[in-house]
Amino acid sequence: MRNHYIYCPRCGHHPLTDGIPIGDTHARQYCSQCHYVVYDNPRVIAGAIIEREGQILLCQRGIPPGVGRWTLPAGFMERGESVEEAAAREVMEETGMQVEIRSPYSIFSVPPTNEIYLIYCAAPIAWDNPPGPESLRVAWFCIEEIPWEEIFYPAIAQILQRYFDEGLTGRHGVYSGSMETGLIHFVS
Amino acid sequence: MRNHYIYCPRCGHHPLTDGIPIGDTHARQYCSQCHYVVYDNPRVIAGAIIEREGQILLCQRGIPPGVGRWTLPAGFMERGESVEEAAAREVMEETGMQVEIRSPYSIFSVPPTNEIYLIYCAAPIAWDNPPGPESLRVAWFCIEEIPWEEIFYPAIAQILQRYFDEGLTGRHGVYSGSMETGLIHFVS
């Protein structure tokens, strides 16, 4: 959902103005009094594909949106961390598993939701903790068992489908693109 | 620089509270009155390396910060575009060149500035326009000519150095990491 501010967060002035700020190229909200500009840049979702003997680890969502539906462990990157650190933290929070982040798998843009999924392949190191409150439960799925209709995010379903398809050929690449268009760059 | 809001952008209340909102895991600013939470997620800078016969296209910055210093064409990704579209738009704005975005080259996290550089290799299609006001000028550089001391962003200098180093071996990979640590994943 697009940011929509009522008050200027810097000077408290309202209403804000919609338009192209001086010297800018894009329409944004800005403050006509103190010239504060509201930027609404895409947010990065970092996550991981964890495979064990042909099975993938999925989380059943325990918080809205989509409670009860399944997804890869993934979530918003935070200030002060690298993408790899964000992906490992999200896996720990949502599964309780400590992983090693191995290699980039998807640079997946979702313009309608203003998000970018940066998904990595990861390997388990230790699983000493239960999942946190964001997951109802966590389970391994082989391709025949994946609850495709219950996967919450279309981007995640597309990424998972590609992973299994590539697994049949034994060659995993780095995808860069969106739902509609993109290219797989194979990694040696 | 960390976001720091004085007024709640939704209800105008001030001051905001610093702390961990209920149900959250990270300290943020939030409004004690209407419960608005200020998220300060990392921003994506999309850009491109454009090579022509062993030379790379660089831009001399025409706007602060770093006026007069050199960098790759790159800038903040905007709502509604894919990373590839953002990189191509930034190249057009800063050089006037139309390019084809080819393959991901760097997923480069910069936690201190809360940024991620997503840099792609790109190829020129047409160069019919002058650079916009963000660039003083645009020029091709071979490795011996790169003004290393005048490259504005340390991440960009590191990416450029790797590109030339790999060029000597004829093998370009996808780097994922930060200034301090990371891995190159070679693309076939």
Coordinates of C-alpha atoms in Angstrom, one line a residue:
Chain A
M1 CA 0.0 0.0 0.0
R2 CA 1.3 3.4 -0.9
N3 CA 2.5 5.6 2.0
H4 CA 0.0 8.3 2.6
Y5 CA 1.0 10.9 5.2
I6 CA -1.4 13.4 6.7
Y7 CA 1.0 15.5 8.7
C8 CA 4.6 16.5 7.9
P9 CA 6.7 14.3 10.2
R10 CA 9.3 17.0 10.5
C11 CA 7.3 20.2 11.1
G12 CA 3.8 19.0 11.7
H13 CA 2.3 21.0 8.9
H14 CA -0.8 19.7 7.1
P15 CA -2.0 18.8 4.6
L16 CA 1.0 17.7 2.6
T17 CA 1.2 18.5 -1.2
D18 CA 1.1 15.9 -3.9
G19 CA 3.4 16.7 -6.8
I20 CA 6.9 16.7 -8.2
P21 CA 9.2 18.5 -5.7
I22 CA 11.6 21.1 -7.2
G23 CA 14.7 19.3 -8.6
D24 CA 13.0 15.9 -8.5
T25 CA 11.7 13.7 -11.4
H26 CA 8.9 11.8 -9.6
A27 CA 5.6 12.8 -8.0
R28 CA 5.7 12.4 -4.3
Q29 CA 4.1 13.9 -1.1
Y30 CA 6.0 16.9 0.2
C31 CA 5.6 19.6 2.8
S32 CA 5.0 23.1 1.3
Q33 CA 6.2 24.7 4.5
C34 CA 9.5 23.0 5.4
H35 CA 10.1 21.1 2.1
Y36 CA 10.3 17.7 3.6
V37 CA 9.8 15.0 1.0
V38 CA 8.2 11.7 1.6
Y39 CA 10.0 8.9 -0.2
D40 CA 8.2 5.6 -0.7
N41 CA 11.0 3.3 -2.0
P42 CA 10.6 -0.4 -2.5
R43 CA 11.3 -2.6 0.5
V44 CA 13.5 -5.7 0.4
I45 CA 12.2 -9.1 1.6
A46 CA 15.1 -11.4 2.4
G47 CA 14.5 -15.1 2.7
A48 CA 15.9 -18.6 2.1
I49 CA 15.3 -21.9 0.3
I50 CA 16.5 -24.7 2.6
E51 CA 16.7 -28.1 1.1
R52 CA 17.3 -31.5 2.8
E53 CA 17.2 -34.6 0.7
G54 CA 14.9 -33.2 -2.0
Q55 CA 12.6 -31.6 0.6
I56 CA 12.1 -27.8 1.1
L57 CA 11.4 -26.2 4.5
L58 CA 8.1 -24.2 4.5
C59 CA 6.5 -22.1 7.3
Q60 CA 2.7 -22.0 8.0
R61 CA 1.9 -18.3 8.6
G62 CA 0.9 -17.6 12.2
I63 CA 0.3 -13.9 11.8
P64 CA -1.8 -11.8 9.3
P65 CA -1.9 -11.6 6.4
G66 CA -2.6 -15.2 5.3
V67 CA -2.8 -17.0 8.6
G68 CA -2.6 -20.8 8.0
R69 CA -1.1 -20.5 4.5
W70 CA 2.4 -21.6 3.6
T71 CA 5.5 -19.7 2.5
L72 CA 9.3 -19.7 2.5
P73 CA 10.9 -18.2 5.6
A74 CA 11.4 -14.6 4.6
G75 CA 10.7 -11.1 5.8
F76 CA 11.6 -7.4 5.7
M77 CA 15.3 -6.5 5.8
E78 CA 16.1 -4.2 8.7
R79 CA 18.5 -1.3 9.1
G80 CA 22.0 -2.3 10.0
E81 CA 22.2 -5.7 8.4
S82 CA 23.3 -7.2 5.1
V83 CA 20.9 -9.2 2.9
E84 CA 22.5 -12.4 4.1
E85 CA 22.2 -11.5 7.7
A86 CA 18.5 -10.5 7.1
A87 CA 17.8 -13.8 5.4
A88 CA 19.5 -15.8 8.2
R89 CA 17.6 -13.8 10.9
E90 CA 14.3 -14.4 9.2
V91 CA 14.9 -18.1 9.0
M92 CA 15.8 -18.2 12.7
E93 CA 12.7 -16.2 13.7
E94 CA 10.3 -18.1 11.6
T95 CA 11.7 -21.7 11.9
G96 CA 14.2 -21.7 14.9
M97 CA 16.9 -23.0 12.5
Q98 CA 20.4 -21.7 12.3
V99 CA 21.5 -21.7 8.6
E100 CA 24.4 -20.8 6.4
I101 CA 23.4 -18.5 3.6
R102 CA 25.1 -20.0 0.5
S103 CA 24.2 -18.3 -2.8
P104 CA 21.7 -15.8 -4.3
Y105 CA 18.8 -17.5 -6.0
S106 CA 16.2 -14.9 -6.9
I107 CA 16.2 -11.1 -7.4
F108 CA 12.5 -10.9 -7.8
S109 CA 10.8 -7.5 -8.2
V110 CA 7.1 -7.2 -7.3
P111 CA 6.2 -3.6 -8.5
P112 CA 2.5 -3.8 -7.5
T113 CA 3.4 -4.3 -3.8
N114 CA 6.6 -2.1 -3.9
E115 CA 8.8 -5.1 -2.8
I116 CA 11.8 -7.0 -3.9
Y117 CA 12.4 -10.6 -2.8
L118 CA 16.0 -11.4 -2.4
I119 CA 16.0 -15.2 -1.9
Y120 CA 19.1 -17.2 -1.1
C121 CA 19.9 -20.9 -1.0
A122 CA 20.8 -21.9 2.5
A123 CA 22.0 -25.0 4.4
P124 CA 21.0 -26.1 7.9
I125 CA 23.7 -25.7 10.6
A126 CA 21.6 -26.4 13.8
W127 CA 18.0 -26.6 14.7
D128 CA 17.8 -26.0 18.5
N129 CA 14.9 -23.7 18.7
P130 CA 11.2 -23.8 18.1
P131 CA 9.7 -21.4 15.5
G132 CA 8.7 -18.0 16.8
P133 CA 5.1 -16.6 16.9
E134 CA 5.2 -15.8 13.2
S135 CA 4.8 -19.5 12.3
L136 CA 2.1 -21.9 13.3
R137 CA 4.4 -24.7 12.3
V138 CA 7.2 -25.6 10.0
A139 CA 7.5 -28.7 7.8
W140 CA 9.6 -30.3 5.0
F141 CA 7.9 -30.9 1.7
C142 CA 8.9 -32.8 -1.4
I143 CA 7.5 -31.5 -4.7
E144 CA 4.5 -33.9 -4.6
E145 CA 3.6 -32.6 -1.2
I146 CA 3.8 -28.9 -1.7
P147 CA 0.4 -27.3 -0.9
W148 CA 0.5 -25.1 -4.1
E149 CA -3.0 -23.7 -3.5
E150 CA -2.0 -22.7 0.0
I151 CA 1.2 -20.9 -0.8
F152 CA 0.5 -17.3 0.2
Y153 CA 2.6 -15.1 -2.1
P154 CA 2.5 -15.7 -5.9
A155 CA 6.2 -14.7 -6.1
I156 CA 7.1 -17.4 -3.6
A157 CA 5.1 -20.1 -5.5
Q158 CA 6.9 -19.1 -8.7
I159 CA 10.3 -19.3 -7.0
L160 CA 9.5 -22.7 -5.5
Q161 CA 8.3 -24.1 -8.8
R162 CA 11.5 -23.0 -10.5
Y163 CA 13.6 -24.5 -7.7
F164 CA 12.0 -27.9 -8.2
D165 CA 12.0 -27.7 -12.0
E166 CA 15.8 -26.9 -11.9
G167 CA 16.3 -29.7 -9.4
L168 CA 15.2 -32.2 -12.0
T169 CA 18.0 -30.9 -14.3
G170 CA 20.6 -30.5 -11.5
R171 CA 21.4 -26.9 -12.4
H172 CA 20.4 -24.0 -10.3
G173 CA 20.6 -20.4 -11.5
V174 CA 20.1 -16.9 -10.3
Y175 CA 16.8 -15.5 -11.5
S176 CA 16.4 -11.8 -12.0
G177 CA 13.1 -10.3 -13.0
S178 CA 9.5 -10.1 -12.0
M179 CA 6.4 -12.3 -12.2
E180 CA 6.0 -11.5 -15.9
T181 CA 9.5 -11.3 -17.3
G182 CA 13.0 -12.3 -16.3
L183 CA 16.1 -14.3 -17.0
I184 CA 17.8 -17.2 -15.2
H185 CA 21.6 -16.7 -15.0
F186 CA 23.2 -20.1 -14.3
V187 CA 25.9 -20.4 -11.7
S188 CA 28.7 -22.8 -12.1
Chain B
M1 CA 21.1 8.8 8.1
R2 CA 18.5 7.3 10.3
N3 CA 14.9 8.6 9.8
H4 CA 14.0 10.8 12.7
Y5 CA 10.4 12.0 12.8
I6 CA 9.2 14.7 15.2
Y7 CA 5.5 14.5 14.5
C8 CA 3.3 11.4 13.8
P9 CA 2.6 11.6 10.0
R10 CA -0.8 10.0 10.5
C11 CA -2.3 11.9 13.5
G12 CA 0.1 14.8 14.1
H13 CA 0.9 13.7 17.7
H14 CA 4.3 14.6 19.1
P15 CA 6.8 13.6 20.3
L16 CA 7.1 10.1 19.0
T17 CA 8.2 7.3 21.3
D18 CA 11.5 5.3 20.8
G19 CA 11.1 1.6 21.7
I20 CA 9.9 -1.8 20.6
P21 CA 6.3 -1.6 19.5
I22 CA 4.0 -4.3 20.8
G23 CA 4.4 -7.5 18.8
D24 CA 7.6 -6.3 17.1
T25 CA 11.2 -7.4 17.5
H26 CA 13.1 -4.2 16.7
A27 CA 13.3 -0.8 18.3
R28 CA 11.6 1.8 16.2
Q29 CA 9.9 5.2 16.5
Y30 CA 6.1 4.9 17.0
C31 CA 3.2 7.0 18.0
S32 CA 1.8 6.4 21.5
Q33 CA -1.5 7.9 20.5
C34 CA -2.5 6.2 17.2
H35 CA 0.2 3.4 17.2
Y36 CA 1.6 4.4 13.8
V37 CA 5.1 2.8 13.5
V38 CA 7.9 4.4 11.5
Y39 CA 9.8 1.8 9.5
D40 CA 13.3 2.6 8.3
N41 CA 14.0 -0.2 5.9
P42 CA 17.1 -0.3 3.7
R43 CA 16.8 1.4 0.3
V44 CA 17.9 -0.2 -3.0
I45 CA 20.3 1.6 -5.3
A46 CA 20.0 0.2 -8.8
G47 CA 22.8 0.8 -11.4
A48 CA 24.8 -0.6 -14.2
I49 CA 28.3 -1.4 -15.5
I50 CA 28.5 -0.6 -19.2
E51 CA 31.6 -1.8 -21.0
R52 CA 32.8 -1.0 -24.5
E53 CA 36.1 -2.4 -25.7
G54 CA 37.6 -2.7 -22.2
Q55 CA 36.3 0.7 -21.1
I56 CA 33.7 1.5 -18.5
L57 CA 31.2 4.3 -18.5
L58 CA 31.4 6.6 -15.5
C59 CA 29.5 9.8 -14.5
Q60 CA 30.9 12.8 -12.9
R61 CA 28.5 13.9 -10.2
G62 CA 26.6 17.1 -10.9
I63 CA 24.6 17.3 -7.7
P64 CA 25.5 16.9 -4.0
P65 CA 26.9 14.9 -2.4
G66 CA 30.3 14.7 -4.0
V67 CA 29.9 17.1 -6.9
G68 CA 32.8 16.6 -9.3
R69 CA 33.5 13.1 -8.2
W70 CA 33.0 10.0 -10.3
T71 CA 30.6 7.0 -10.0
L72 CA 28.7 4.4 -12.0
P73 CA 25.3 5.4 -13.2
A74 CA 23.0 4.3 -10.3
G75 CA 20.3 5.7 -8.1
F76 CA 17.4 4.9 -5.8
M77 CA 14.8 2.5 -7.1
E78 CA 11.3 3.9 -7.3
R79 CA 7.9 2.5 -6.5
G80 CA 6.3 0.7 -9.5
E81 CA 9.5 -0.5 -11.3
S82 CA 11.6 -3.7 -11.3
V83 CA 15.2 -3.5 -10.4
E84 CA 16.1 -3.8 -14.1
E85 CA 13.8 -1.0 -15.0
A86 CA 15.3 1.1 -12.2
A87 CA 18.8 0.5 -13.4
A88 CA 18.0 1.3 -17.0
R89 CA 16.1 4.5 -16.0
E90 CA 19.1 5.6 -13.9
V91 CA 21.5 5.0 -16.8
M92 CA 19.2 7.1 -19.1
E93 CA 18.9 9.9 -16.5
E94 CA 22.6 10.1 -15.7
T95 CA 24.1 9.4 -19.1
G96 CA 21.4 9.8 -21.8
M97 CA 22.2 6.2 -23.0
Q98 CA 19.6 3.6 -23.6
V99 CA 20.8 0.2 -22.4
E100 CA 19.8 -3.4 -22.2
I101 CA 20.2 -4.8 -18.7
R102 CA 21.9 -8.1 -19.1
S103 CA 22.8 -9.9 -15.8
P104 CA 23.1 -9.2 -12.1
Y105 CA 26.7 -8.4 -11.0
S106 CA 26.6 -7.3 -7.4
I107 CA 24.2 -7.6 -4.5
F108 CA 26.1 -5.3 -2.3
S109 CA 24.8 -4.4 1.2
V110 CA 26.0 -1.2 2.9
P111 CA 24.6 -1.4 6.4
P112 CA 26.1 1.8 7.7
T113 CA 24.1 3.8 5.1
N114 CA 21.1 1.5 5.1
E115 CA 21.5 0.8 1.4
I116 CA 21.8 -2.1 -1.0
Y117 CA 23.5 -1.7 -4.3
L118 CA 22.0 -3.9 -7.0
I119 CA 24.4 -3.5 -9.9
Y120 CA 23.8 -5.1 -13.3
C121 CA 26.0 -5.6 -16.4
A122 CA 24.4 -3.7 -19.3
A123 CA 25.0 -3.2 -23.0
P124 CA 24.5 0.1 -25.0
I125 CA 21.6 0.1 -27.4
A126 CA 21.5 3.8 -28.4
W127 CA 23.0 7.0 -27.2
D128 CA 20.8 9.8 -28.5
N129 CA 20.5 12.1 -25.5
P130 CA 22.8 14.2 -23.4
P131 CA 23.2 13.3 -19.7
G132 CA 20.7 15.0 -17.3
P133 CA 21.5 17.5 -14.6
E134 CA 22.7 14.8 -12.2
S135 CA 25.9 14.5 -14.2
L136 CA 28.5 17.1 -15.1
R137 CA 29.9 14.8 -17.8
V138 CA 30.1 11.2 -18.8
A139 CA 33.2 9.4 -20.0
W140 CA 34.7 6.0 -20.9
F141 CA 37.7 4.8 -18.8
C142 CA 40.0 1.9 -19.2
I143 CA 41.5 0.5 -16.0
E144 CA 44.6 2.6 -16.2
E145 CA 42.6 5.8 -16.5
I146 CA 40.1 5.2 -13.7
P147 CA 40.3 8.1 -11.2
W148 CA 40.3 5.8 -8.2
E149 CA 40.8 8.6 -5.7
E150 CA 37.8 10.5 -7.2
I151 CA 35.3 7.6 -7.1
F152 CA 32.7 8.9 -4.7
Y153 CA 31.2 5.7 -3.1
P154 CA 33.6 3.1 -1.6
A155 CA 31.1 0.3 -2.6
I156 CA 31.3 1.5 -6.2
A157 CA 35.1 1.5 -6.2
Q158 CA 35.2 -2.0 -4.8
I159 CA 32.7 -3.2 -7.5
L160 CA 34.7 -1.5 -10.3
Q161 CA 38.0 -3.0 -9.0
R162 CA 36.5 -6.5 -9.0
Y163 CA 35.1 -6.0 -12.5
F164 CA 38.5 -5.1 -13.9
D165 CA 40.2 -7.9 -12.0
E166 CA 37.7 -10.4 -13.3
G167 CA 38.1 -9.0 -16.8
L168 CA 41.7 -10.1 -16.8
T169 CA 40.6 -13.7 -16.2
G170 CA 37.6 -13.5 -18.6
R171 CA 35.2 -14.7 -15.9
H172 CA 32.5 -12.5 -14.4
G173 CA 30.5 -13.6 -11.3
V174 CA 27.7 -12.4 -9.1
Y175 CA 29.0 -11.0 -5.9
S176 CA 26.8 -11.0 -2.8
G177 CA 28.0 -9.5 0.4
S178 CA 29.2 -6.2 1.9
M179 CA 32.4 -4.2 1.9
E180 CA 33.9 -6.5 4.5
T181 CA 32.8 -10.0 3.6
G182 CA 31.1 -11.7 0.6
L183 CA 31.3 -14.4 -2.0
I184 CA 31.5 -14.3 -5.8
H185 CA 29.2 -16.8 -7.5
F186 CA 30.4 -17.4 -11.1
V187 CA 27.9 -17.4 -13.9
S188 CA 28.3 -19.7 -16.8

